[in-house]
Coordinates of C-alpha atoms in Angstrom, one line a residue:
M532 CA 125.0 151.0 88.9
K533 CA 126.6 148.2 90.9
T534 CA 124.5 145.3 92.2
G535 CA 125.3 142.3 94.5
I536 CA 127.5 141.9 97.3
E537 CA 130.9 143.8 97.2
V538 CA 134.0 141.5 97.4
K539 CA 135.0 143.2 100.8
D540 CA 131.5 142.6 102.2
P541 CA 131.9 142.8 105.8
I542 CA 128.9 140.6 106.5
T543 CA 130.1 137.8 104.2
T544 CA 133.6 138.1 105.8
G545 CA 132.2 138.1 109.3
I546 CA 130.4 134.8 108.5
L547 CA 133.6 133.3 107.4
D548 CA 135.5 134.8 110.3
R549 CA 132.9 133.2 112.6
L550 CA 132.4 129.8 111.2
M551 CA 135.8 128.7 109.8
D552 CA 137.0 127.1 112.9
Q553 CA 133.9 125.1 113.4
P554 CA 133.7 121.5 112.5
A555 CA 133.2 121.0 108.7
P556 CA 132.0 124.5 108.0
F557 CA 131.7 124.5 104.4
L558 CA 127.8 124.2 104.2
E559 CA 127.4 126.2 107.2
V560 CA 128.9 129.0 105.7
L561 CA 127.0 128.9 102.4
H562 CA 123.6 128.6 104.3
A563 CA 124.7 131.6 106.5
I564 CA 125.5 133.6 103.4
Q565 CA 122.3 132.6 101.4
D566 CA 120.2 133.1 104.7
H567 CA 121.4 136.7 105.2
H568 CA 121.7 138.0 101.7
G569 CA 118.9 135.7 100.0
Y570 CA 121.3 134.2 97.4
L571 CA 124.8 133.5 96.7
S572 CA 126.3 136.1 94.7
E573 CA 129.5 135.9 92.6
P574 CA 131.5 138.2 95.0
A575 CA 130.4 136.2 98.0
L576 CA 131.3 132.9 96.3
R577 CA 134.7 134.6 95.5
L578 CA 135.4 135.1 99.1
V579 CA 134.6 131.6 100.1
A580 CA 136.6 130.0 97.3
E581 CA 139.6 132.2 98.6
R582 CA 139.1 131.2 102.4
F583 CA 138.5 127.3 101.6
K584 CA 141.2 127.4 98.8
I585 CA 138.7 126.0 96.2
P586 CA 139.0 127.0 92.6
I587 CA 136.1 129.5 91.9
S588 CA 135.0 127.2 88.8
E589 CA 134.9 124.1 91.0
L590 CA 133.1 126.0 93.9
Y591 CA 130.4 127.1 91.3
G592 CA 130.1 123.5 89.9
T593 CA 129.6 122.2 93.5
V594 CA 127.1 124.9 94.5
T595 CA 125.0 124.5 91.4
F596 CA 124.7 120.8 92.0
Y597 CA 122.6 121.5 95.1
H598 CA 118.9 122.0 94.5
F599 CA 118.4 124.8 97.1
F600 CA 121.4 127.2 96.7
Q601 CA 120.4 130.3 94.6
L602 CA 122.7 132.3 92.6
E603 CA 120.3 135.2 91.9
P604 CA 117.8 136.9 94.0
K605 CA 114.3 136.4 93.8
P606 CA 111.4 138.9 94.8
L607 CA 109.2 136.0 96.0
P608 CA 109.8 132.5 96.9
D609 CA 108.8 129.9 94.5
I610 CA 105.6 127.6 95.2
R611 CA 107.2 124.0 94.9
I612 CA 105.0 120.9 94.7
C613 CA 106.3 117.3 95.4
E614 CA 106.1 115.3 91.8
N615 CA 107.2 111.8 93.1
S616 CA 105.9 108.6 93.6
A617 CA 103.4 108.7 96.6
C618 CA 102.2 112.3 95.6
C619 CA 101.7 111.7 91.9
L620 CA 99.0 109.1 92.8
H621 CA 97.0 112.3 93.5
D622 CA 95.8 114.7 91.0
L623 CA 98.6 117.2 90.9
D624 CA 97.5 119.3 88.0
A625 CA 94.3 120.1 90.3
I626 CA 96.9 121.7 92.9
S627 CA 97.1 125.0 91.0
K628 CA 98.5 128.4 92.3
E629 CA 94.9 129.4 92.6
V630 CA 94.0 126.5 94.8
V631 CA 97.4 127.4 97.1
D632 CA 96.2 130.9 97.2
A633 CA 92.7 130.2 98.4
D634 CA 93.8 127.5 101.1
L635 CA 96.5 130.0 102.5
G636 CA 94.2 133.0 102.4
V637 CA 96.8 135.1 100.6
A638 CA 97.5 135.9 97.1
H639 CA 101.1 134.7 95.9
S640 CA 102.6 135.3 92.3
G641 CA 105.5 133.2 92.8
Q642 CA 106.5 130.5 90.2
I643 CA 105.2 127.0 90.6
E644 CA 107.8 124.3 90.4
K645 CA 107.9 120.3 91.0
I646 CA 110.3 119.2 93.3
S647 CA 111.8 115.7 94.1
C648 CA 110.5 113.9 97.3
P649 CA 110.7 115.9 100.5
G650 CA 109.9 113.1 102.8
R651 CA 106.5 113.9 103.5
C652 CA 104.7 110.8 101.9
D653 CA 102.2 110.3 104.8
M654 CA 100.9 113.8 104.3
P655 CA 100.4 114.3 100.7
V656 CA 100.6 116.7 99.0
P657 CA 103.3 119.0 100.3
I658 CA 103.9 122.2 99.1
L659 CA 106.9 124.3 99.9
I660 CA 106.9 128.2 100.0
G661 CA 110.3 129.5 100.8
E662 CA 111.4 127.3 103.7
K663 CA 108.0 126.6 105.1
F664 CA 106.1 123.4 104.2
F665 CA 102.2 122.9 104.1
H666 CA 100.7 119.6 104.0
H667 CA 97.5 118.0 102.7
A668 CA 97.0 120.0 99.7
R669 CA 94.9 117.2 98.0
A670 CA 92.4 117.5 100.9
G671 CA 91.9 121.1 100.3
A672 CA 92.9 121.9 103.8
I673 CA 96.5 122.8 103.7
D674 CA 98.2 123.1 107.1
N675 CA 101.6 124.0 108.3
M676 CA 103.2 121.4 110.7
T677 CA 105.8 121.6 113.2
A678 CA 107.9 118.8 114.6
A679 CA 105.8 118.9 117.7
T680 CA 102.6 118.5 115.9
M681 CA 104.0 115.6 113.3
P682 CA 101.9 112.5 113.4
L683 CA 103.1 109.7 115.8
P684 CA 103.6 106.3 114.6
P685 CA 100.2 104.1 114.6
E686 CA 99.9 101.3 117.4
T687 CA 100.6 97.9 116.4
G688 CA 100.3 95.8 119.6
L689 CA 103.9 94.5 118.9
E690 CA 107.2 94.8 121.2
E691 CA 109.1 97.7 120.1
C692 CA 112.5 99.0 120.5
I693 CA 112.8 102.3 118.9
F694 CA 109.0 103.3 119.3
R695 CA 108.6 101.9 122.7
D696 CA 108.2 105.1 124.5
I697 CA 107.8 107.7 121.5
R698 CA 104.2 108.2 122.2
D699 CA 104.8 109.1 125.9
G700 CA 106.2 112.7 125.2
I701 CA 110.1 111.8 125.1
G702 CA 110.7 114.7 122.8
S703 CA 112.0 117.0 125.6
L704 CA 115.1 116.2 127.8
E705 CA 113.0 116.1 130.9
G706 CA 110.5 113.7 129.1
A707 CA 113.1 111.5 127.9
R708 CA 115.2 111.6 131.2
A709 CA 111.7 110.4 132.8
H710 CA 111.9 107.2 130.7
G711 CA 115.5 106.5 131.6
A712 CA 117.4 108.4 128.7
W713 CA 121.0 109.3 128.8
Q714 CA 122.3 106.5 131.2
S715 CA 124.0 104.3 128.4
P716 CA 127.0 106.8 127.6
K717 CA 128.4 105.9 131.1
L718 CA 128.8 102.5 130.2
A719 CA 130.3 103.5 126.8
A720 CA 133.0 105.5 128.7
S721 CA 133.7 102.8 131.3
D722 CA 133.3 99.7 129.4
P723 CA 133.5 100.1 125.6
Q724 CA 134.2 96.3 125.0
E725 CA 130.9 95.3 126.7
V726 CA 129.1 98.1 124.6
L727 CA 130.6 96.5 121.5
S728 CA 129.7 92.9 122.7
Q729 CA 126.1 93.9 123.2
L730 CA 125.8 95.4 119.8
K731 CA 127.4 92.4 118.2
E732 CA 124.9 90.1 120.0
S733 CA 122.0 92.3 119.2
G734 CA 122.5 91.7 115.2
L735 CA 121.9 95.5 114.9
T736 CA 123.1 96.3 111.3
G737 CA 122.8 100.0 109.7
R738 CA 119.1 100.8 108.7
G739 CA 120.2 103.3 105.9
G740 CA 120.2 100.3 103.2
A741 CA 123.5 98.8 103.3
G742 CA 123.0 96.6 106.4
F743 CA 126.6 96.3 107.7
P744 CA 127.0 95.3 111.4
T745 CA 126.9 98.1 113.8
G746 CA 129.3 96.6 116.6
I747 CA 131.9 95.6 113.9
K748 CA 131.8 99.2 112.4
W749 CA 132.3 100.9 115.8
E750 CA 135.2 98.5 116.8
A751 CA 137.0 99.1 113.5
V752 CA 137.2 102.9 114.3
R753 CA 138.0 102.3 118.0
N754 CA 140.8 100.3 116.8
E755 CA 142.3 102.8 114.4
S756 CA 145.1 105.0 116.1
R757 CA 144.9 108.0 113.9
G758 CA 142.7 111.0 114.8
P759 CA 140.7 113.1 115.3
K760 CA 137.9 110.5 114.8
Y761 CA 134.2 111.5 113.8
I762 CA 130.7 110.4 114.3
V763 CA 128.5 111.4 111.7
C764 CA 124.5 110.7 111.6
N765 CA 123.4 110.4 108.1
A766 CA 120.0 112.1 108.5
D767 CA 119.8 112.8 104.6
E768 CA 116.8 110.8 104.0
S769 CA 116.2 111.3 100.6
E770 CA 114.9 108.1 99.3
V771 CA 111.4 108.5 97.9
G772 CA 108.8 106.9 100.2
C773 CA 111.0 107.3 103.3
F774 CA 110.1 109.4 106.3
K775 CA 111.0 107.5 109.4
D776 CA 114.0 109.6 110.4
R777 CA 111.8 112.7 110.2
L778 CA 109.4 111.1 112.5
L779 CA 112.5 110.0 115.1
M780 CA 114.1 113.2 114.8
A781 CA 110.8 115.1 115.7
H782 CA 109.5 112.9 118.6
S783 CA 112.8 111.1 119.9
P784 CA 115.7 113.4 119.2
H785 CA 117.4 112.4 122.5
A786 CA 117.7 108.6 121.7
M787 CA 119.4 109.6 118.6
L788 CA 122.0 112.0 120.5
E789 CA 122.7 109.5 123.1
G790 CA 123.3 106.8 120.6
M791 CA 125.8 109.2 118.8
A792 CA 127.6 110.0 122.2
C793 CA 127.7 106.4 122.7
A794 CA 129.7 105.8 119.5
G795 CA 132.0 108.8 120.3
L796 CA 132.8 107.4 123.8
V797 CA 133.5 103.9 122.4
T798 CA 135.4 105.0 119.5
G799 CA 137.2 107.9 121.2
A800 CA 135.7 110.5 118.7
E801 CA 135.1 113.9 120.2
I802 CA 132.9 115.4 117.5
G803 CA 129.3 114.4 116.0
I804 CA 127.8 115.8 113.0
V805 CA 124.4 115.5 112.0
Y806 CA 123.9 115.7 108.4
L807 CA 120.5 116.9 108.2
R808 CA 118.6 117.3 104.7
W809 CA 117.5 120.6 103.6
E810 CA 113.6 119.4 103.3
Y811 CA 113.3 119.1 107.0
P812 CA 113.5 122.8 108.2
E813 CA 111.3 122.2 111.2
I814 CA 113.6 119.3 112.6
L815 CA 116.4 121.8 112.0
E816 CA 114.9 124.0 114.8
S817 CA 113.8 121.1 117.1
L818 CA 117.0 119.3 116.9
Q819 CA 119.2 122.3 117.8
V820 CA 116.9 122.7 121.0
A821 CA 117.3 119.2 122.1
I822 CA 121.3 119.4 121.5
D823 CA 121.3 122.8 123.6
E824 CA 119.2 121.1 126.2
A825 CA 121.8 118.1 126.4
T826 CA 124.5 120.5 126.5
E827 CA 123.3 122.8 129.2
A828 CA 122.7 119.7 131.1
G829 CA 126.2 118.5 130.8
L830 CA 125.3 115.6 128.7
L831 CA 127.1 117.0 125.9
G832 CA 130.3 119.1 126.0
E833 CA 133.5 118.9 127.5
D834 CA 132.6 116.5 130.2
A835 CA 130.0 114.4 128.4
C836 CA 127.6 112.8 131.0
G837 CA 130.2 113.2 133.8
T838 CA 132.5 110.8 132.1
G839 CA 135.5 113.3 131.9
R840 CA 135.4 112.7 128.1
P841 CA 134.4 115.5 125.4
F842 CA 131.8 114.9 122.8
R843 CA 129.8 117.4 121.3
I844 CA 127.4 117.5 118.5
V845 CA 126.8 120.1 115.6
I846 CA 124.3 119.9 112.8
R847 CA 125.2 120.6 109.3
R848 CA 122.3 121.2 106.7
G849 CA 122.3 119.6 103.3
A850 CA 121.2 121.6 100.3
G851 CA 119.0 119.2 98.3
A852 CA 120.9 116.3 96.8
Y853 CA 119.7 112.7 96.7
I854 CA 123.3 111.3 96.2
C855 CA 124.4 112.8 99.6
G856 CA 122.4 109.8 101.1
E857 CA 125.2 107.8 100.0
E858 CA 127.9 107.8 102.7
T859 CA 130.9 108.8 100.8
S860 CA 129.1 111.3 99.0
L861 CA 127.8 112.8 102.2
L862 CA 131.5 113.2 103.4
N863 CA 132.6 114.8 100.5
S864 CA 129.7 117.2 100.8
L865 CA 130.9 118.0 104.2
E866 CA 134.4 118.6 103.3
G867 CA 133.3 121.3 100.6
K868 CA 134.2 118.8 97.7
H869 CA 131.7 118.1 94.8
P870 CA 129.5 115.5 96.4
F871 CA 130.6 112.6 94.3
P872 CA 130.6 108.9 95.9
R873 CA 134.1 107.9 96.4
E874 CA 135.9 104.5 95.4
K875 CA 135.8 101.9 98.1
P876 CA 138.0 100.7 99.4
P877 CA 139.2 102.5 101.6
F878 CA 136.2 102.7 103.7
P879 CA 135.1 105.5 106.0
T880 CA 136.1 103.5 109.1
T881 CA 139.7 104.1 108.0
H882 CA 139.4 107.1 105.6
G883 CA 136.4 109.0 106.4
L884 CA 135.8 112.6 107.1
F885 CA 138.9 114.4 106.0
D886 CA 140.4 111.2 105.5
L887 CA 140.2 110.2 109.1
P888 CA 138.5 107.1 110.9
T889 CA 134.5 107.9 110.8
V890 CA 131.6 106.1 111.9
V891 CA 128.6 106.9 109.5
N892 CA 125.3 105.4 110.8
N893 CA 121.9 106.6 110.1
V894 CA 119.3 108.0 112.4
E895 CA 117.5 104.7 113.0
T896 CA 120.6 102.8 113.9
F897 CA 121.8 105.5 116.6
C898 CA 118.3 105.5 118.1
A899 CA 118.3 101.8 118.6
V900 CA 121.6 101.7 120.6
P901 CA 120.3 103.2 124.0
A902 CA 117.5 100.8 124.2
I903 CA 120.0 97.8 123.2
L904 CA 122.3 98.9 125.8
E905 CA 119.6 99.2 128.6
K906 CA 117.8 95.9 128.0
G907 CA 120.7 93.8 126.4
G908 CA 121.8 92.6 123.0
A909 CA 120.0 89.1 123.4
W910 CA 116.6 91.1 124.1
F911 CA 116.9 93.1 120.9
N912 CA 118.0 90.0 118.8
G913 CA 114.9 88.1 120.2
L914 CA 112.6 90.6 118.7
G915 CA 113.1 89.3 115.4
L916 CA 111.3 86.3 114.0
G917 CA 112.8 83.0 113.3
D918 CA 116.6 83.7 112.8
H919 CA 116.1 87.1 112.1
A920 CA 117.5 89.6 114.5
G921 CA 115.5 92.7 116.1
T922 CA 112.9 95.2 114.3
R923 CA 112.9 97.4 111.5
V924 CA 110.8 100.8 111.1
F925 CA 109.0 100.7 107.5
S926 CA 107.5 104.0 106.0
V927 CA 104.1 103.0 104.3
S928 CA 102.4 105.4 102.1
G929 CA 100.4 105.6 98.6
D930 CA 97.2 103.8 98.4
I931 CA 96.9 102.5 102.1
S932 CA 94.3 103.3 104.8
R933 CA 96.8 104.4 107.4
P934 CA 100.1 105.7 106.1
G935 CA 102.6 106.1 108.5
N936 CA 105.7 104.5 110.1
Y937 CA 105.7 101.0 111.4
E938 CA 108.0 99.2 113.7
V939 CA 107.7 95.4 113.1
P940 CA 109.9 92.4 113.4
I941 CA 112.4 91.5 111.0
G942 CA 110.9 88.6 109.2
T943 CA 107.1 89.9 109.3
S944 CA 105.4 89.2 106.0
L945 CA 104.7 92.1 103.7
R946 CA 100.8 91.4 103.6
Q947 CA 100.8 91.6 107.5
L948 CA 102.4 94.7 107.6
L949 CA 100.1 96.3 104.7
E950 CA 96.9 94.7 105.6
T951 CA 96.7 94.0 109.4
H952 CA 98.9 97.0 110.5
A953 CA 98.3 99.7 107.9
G954 CA 94.5 98.8 107.1
G955 CA 94.9 97.9 103.6
T956 CA 93.9 100.0 100.5
P957 CA 91.0 102.5 100.9
D958 CA 87.7 101.1 99.6
G959 CA 88.7 97.8 99.7
K960 CA 90.6 97.8 96.3
T961 CA 93.3 95.0 95.6
I962 CA 96.8 95.9 96.1
Q963 CA 98.4 95.7 92.6
G964 CA 102.2 96.2 93.5
V965 CA 104.3 98.1 96.2
T966 CA 107.8 99.7 95.7
M967 CA 110.6 98.7 97.8
A968 CA 113.4 100.4 99.5
G969 CA 111.6 103.5 99.0
I970 CA 111.5 103.2 95.0
S971 CA 115.0 102.0 94.2
G972 CA 114.6 98.4 95.4
G973 CA 112.1 97.5 92.7
F974 CA 108.4 96.2 92.8
V975 CA 106.7 93.5 94.8
G976 CA 103.5 92.2 92.9
A977 CA 100.4 91.2 94.6
V978 CA 101.3 87.3 94.0
D979 CA 104.4 87.8 96.4
L980 CA 102.8 89.8 99.2
D981 CA 103.6 87.1 101.7
V982 CA 107.2 87.5 101.3
A983 CA 109.1 88.0 104.6
L984 CA 110.7 91.5 105.2
D985 CA 114.2 90.6 105.5
P986 CA 117.0 91.3 103.2
A987 CA 117.6 87.8 101.6
S988 CA 113.9 87.1 101.1
L989 CA 113.5 90.4 99.0
T990 CA 116.6 89.6 97.1
D991 CA 115.3 86.1 96.2
L992 CA 112.4 87.9 94.4
G993 CA 114.8 90.4 92.5
A994 CA 114.0 93.3 94.7
M995 CA 115.7 94.9 97.6
L996 CA 114.7 95.7 101.3
G997 CA 116.9 99.0 101.4
A998 CA 115.9 101.8 103.7
G999 CA 112.5 100.5 104.4
G1000 CA 110.2 102.8 102.3
I1001 CA 107.1 101.1 100.9
I1002 CA 104.6 102.8 98.2
V1003 CA 101.3 100.9 97.5
H1004 CA 99.7 100.9 94.2
D1005 CA 96.1 99.6 94.0
E1006 CA 94.4 97.8 91.1
T1007 CA 93.6 101.1 89.3
R1008 CA 97.1 102.2 88.8
C1009 CA 99.4 102.0 85.8
M1010 CA 102.5 100.3 87.0
I1011 CA 104.4 101.1 83.6
Q1012 CA 103.7 104.7 85.0
A1013 CA 104.9 103.9 88.4
A1014 CA 108.1 102.3 86.8
R1015 CA 108.7 105.7 84.8
E1016 CA 108.3 107.9 87.9
S1017 CA 111.0 106.0 89.7
M1018 CA 113.0 105.9 86.9
H1019 CA 113.0 109.6 86.4
F1020 CA 113.7 110.4 89.7
L1021 CA 116.9 108.4 89.6
A1022 CA 117.9 110.1 86.3
Q1023 CA 117.2 113.5 88.0
E1024 CA 119.4 112.9 91.2
S1025 CA 122.2 110.9 89.3
C1026 CA 125.5 112.7 90.3
G1027 CA 126.8 112.4 86.7
K1028 CA 130.3 110.9 87.9
C1029 CA 129.9 107.7 85.9
F1030 CA 128.4 107.5 82.2
P1031 CA 126.6 104.3 82.7
C1032 CA 124.3 105.7 85.4
R1033 CA 124.3 109.4 83.9
I1034 CA 123.4 108.1 80.5
G1035 CA 121.6 104.8 81.4
T1036 CA 119.0 106.1 83.8
V1037 CA 118.0 108.9 81.3
R1038 CA 117.9 106.3 78.4
V1039 CA 115.6 103.9 80.4
T1040 CA 113.2 106.8 81.2
E1041 CA 113.1 107.7 77.8
L1042 CA 112.2 104.2 76.6
L1043 CA 109.4 104.0 79.1
D1044 CA 108.2 107.3 78.0
E1045 CA 108.4 105.8 74.4
L1046 CA 106.1 102.9 75.6
I1047 CA 103.6 105.1 77.3
A1048 CA 103.3 107.3 74.2
H1049 CA 103.1 104.3 71.9
S1050 CA 100.3 102.8 73.9
S1051 CA 98.3 105.9 73.4
G1052 CA 98.9 105.9 69.7
S1053 CA 100.8 109.2 69.8
S1054 CA 104.2 107.8 68.6
E1055 CA 105.9 105.0 67.1
I1056 CA 108.3 102.6 68.9
R1057 CA 111.4 100.9 67.7
S1058 CA 111.1 97.2 67.1
H1059 CA 113.1 95.6 70.0
P1060 CA 112.7 97.8 73.1
L1061 CA 113.0 95.0 75.7
E1062 CA 116.3 94.2 74.1
E1063 CA 117.6 97.5 74.7
L1064 CA 116.1 97.5 78.1
A1065 CA 118.0 94.5 79.0
D1066 CA 121.3 95.8 77.8
L1067 CA 121.0 98.8 79.8
E1068 CA 120.0 96.9 82.9
D1069 CA 123.2 94.9 82.5
V1070 CA 125.3 97.9 82.0
L1071 CA 123.8 99.8 85.0
G1072 CA 124.0 97.0 87.3
E1073 CA 127.3 95.6 86.4
T1074 CA 129.4 99.1 86.1
S1075 CA 127.8 102.1 87.9
A1076 CA 130.0 103.6 90.5
C1077 CA 127.5 103.8 93.3
G1078 CA 124.2 102.2 94.7
L1079 CA 122.2 104.6 92.5
G1080 CA 123.0 103.2 89.5
L1081 CA 123.6 99.6 90.5
A1082 CA 119.8 99.7 92.1
A1083 CA 118.2 101.1 88.9
P1084 CA 117.5 97.7 87.1
F1085 CA 115.7 96.5 90.1
I1086 CA 112.8 98.9 88.9
T1087 CA 112.5 97.6 85.1
R1088 CA 113.5 94.1 85.8
T1089 CA 110.6 93.5 88.5
M1090 CA 108.2 95.7 86.4
K1091 CA 108.8 93.1 83.6
K1092 CA 108.3 90.3 86.2
Y1093 CA 105.1 91.0 87.6
W1094 CA 103.2 92.6 84.8
P1095 CA 104.8 91.1 81.3
D1096 CA 101.3 91.4 79.9
V1097 CA 100.8 94.9 80.4
V1098 CA 104.4 95.6 79.0
Q1099 CA 103.5 93.8 75.9
S1100 CA 100.3 95.4 75.4
Y1101 CA 102.3 98.8 75.5
I1102 CA 104.7 97.6 73.0
D1103 CA 101.7 96.5 70.8
G1104 CA 100.2 100.0 71.3
Q1105 CA 97.4 99.2 73.6
R1106 CA 96.7 100.0 77.2
A1107 CA 96.0 97.0 79.2
T1108 CA 95.1 99.1 82.3
K1109 CA 93.5 102.5 82.3
P1110 CA 95.6 104.6 84.3
A1111 CA 94.0 106.5 87.2
K1112 CA 93.6 110.1 87.4
G1113 CA 97.0 111.7 88.4
D1114 CA 99.2 109.1 87.2
S1115 CA 100.8 111.3 84.8
I1116 CA 102.8 114.3 85.9
E1117 CA 103.8 115.7 82.6

């Protein structure tokens, strides 16, 4: 008996016919086929390979790289539970299928799997059933959350840029326009040089981690003569401990869309693409509503904001791959290529999407643009402390009283952020250490909590500011285990392009596992583990092809810096600190 989709299946053929003329259609085609059939069959993939002129073996390699594309039908959706740093501070083993069934009020016989961080660190522990997320599993009160009911950022009493109106109902077009939204594109069309001047004066840099000056990037694309040009919003917020873009797209989508429109009108691009991470299905729905609202109002489309210039925005949904947060991997993903990072130079400003000039910025960067153009670059620059320009949004989670997103001046101390704004640890426990840049920026220990939150100050400590995620670990936690969880994530998410990262991150994870096992007396360890670890750190940091491998040494180097006695006790076969319940996820 024949099973699967026939090669001449009219549904798959119709999907291809309908979407092939759209901008960067590859991911959209695959999602449409999977949404309709429930999976990607071999006959369907052969049709895709034929239409996109991709060898079928190469297509299989690309599709299977992503976490959420399925090649086989499943009678029931799996139950997936986050296993990463913020959530593994809670007792994951207690969140059994029976607990899920009881809290949801339904019996479910699907398989329980662990998944990487889905960007809900402020609402632990998230459970994914099919494409629906439920939150707060650890509290025994699982709830489903929509974009509209997502928590707003806590008040800080500080002057804000991105969050200044976010608590006043600006998610809808009506609410956004009541607060002055969608005025800046007119300036972008009539006086693009003034926009570039204001952005340069503001000191706004990319908020995704690299920190490149926004005005200079836009100017470089404007000055390119080749076209068409593209504006790409990197909304693939996949770093563990980062969830600020999710908040901004839920409660301030029009600021992001307006910022993208400004970029398009300044550079001459006519198409904007939001690359949205798969794990934000509620944002997919609400963001499409915002795009449709703006298009119907004439703010996007053939005559964007009445400027006589076209600019439209489409969403392209990822499929679960951390490496796509790296801008060139993201571009390859959009093109239908395997999402390996590209060699630089050339840079996306000259050879981006389909080898054409492209602006790639993240959600926070685009959201800052309308406020800067309304109030002036000098205003934004002056929000920073000392010589620092502007504000940053930090995602704070873990052992903290008020988890959430905080917009504070660049140069604010880490201690002030955690203790004054986020309320310190629950029950008055001492902070032992925090992860930076999500997890890939390494640790900052308790002795350095007064460090200023700016890139240079964190670099001086041997850590990295990155995308602004911070996970707090109190005095009861095992920091060797915390380092292991971070490195395990990077090993799982390595794209495998370069062998230093592909092999090195796995071997560092194994070394940390060996230390933990040895400390409990269950295994022996080689005589010089620190020497091997140092060698691996050097190779990773000097020869990896992209930021994942280059950042990995931050984790173990800062672990050794702040907790050398604990590391030595593990080497000696003893635990210096009793791990808290829930530290281990194995």
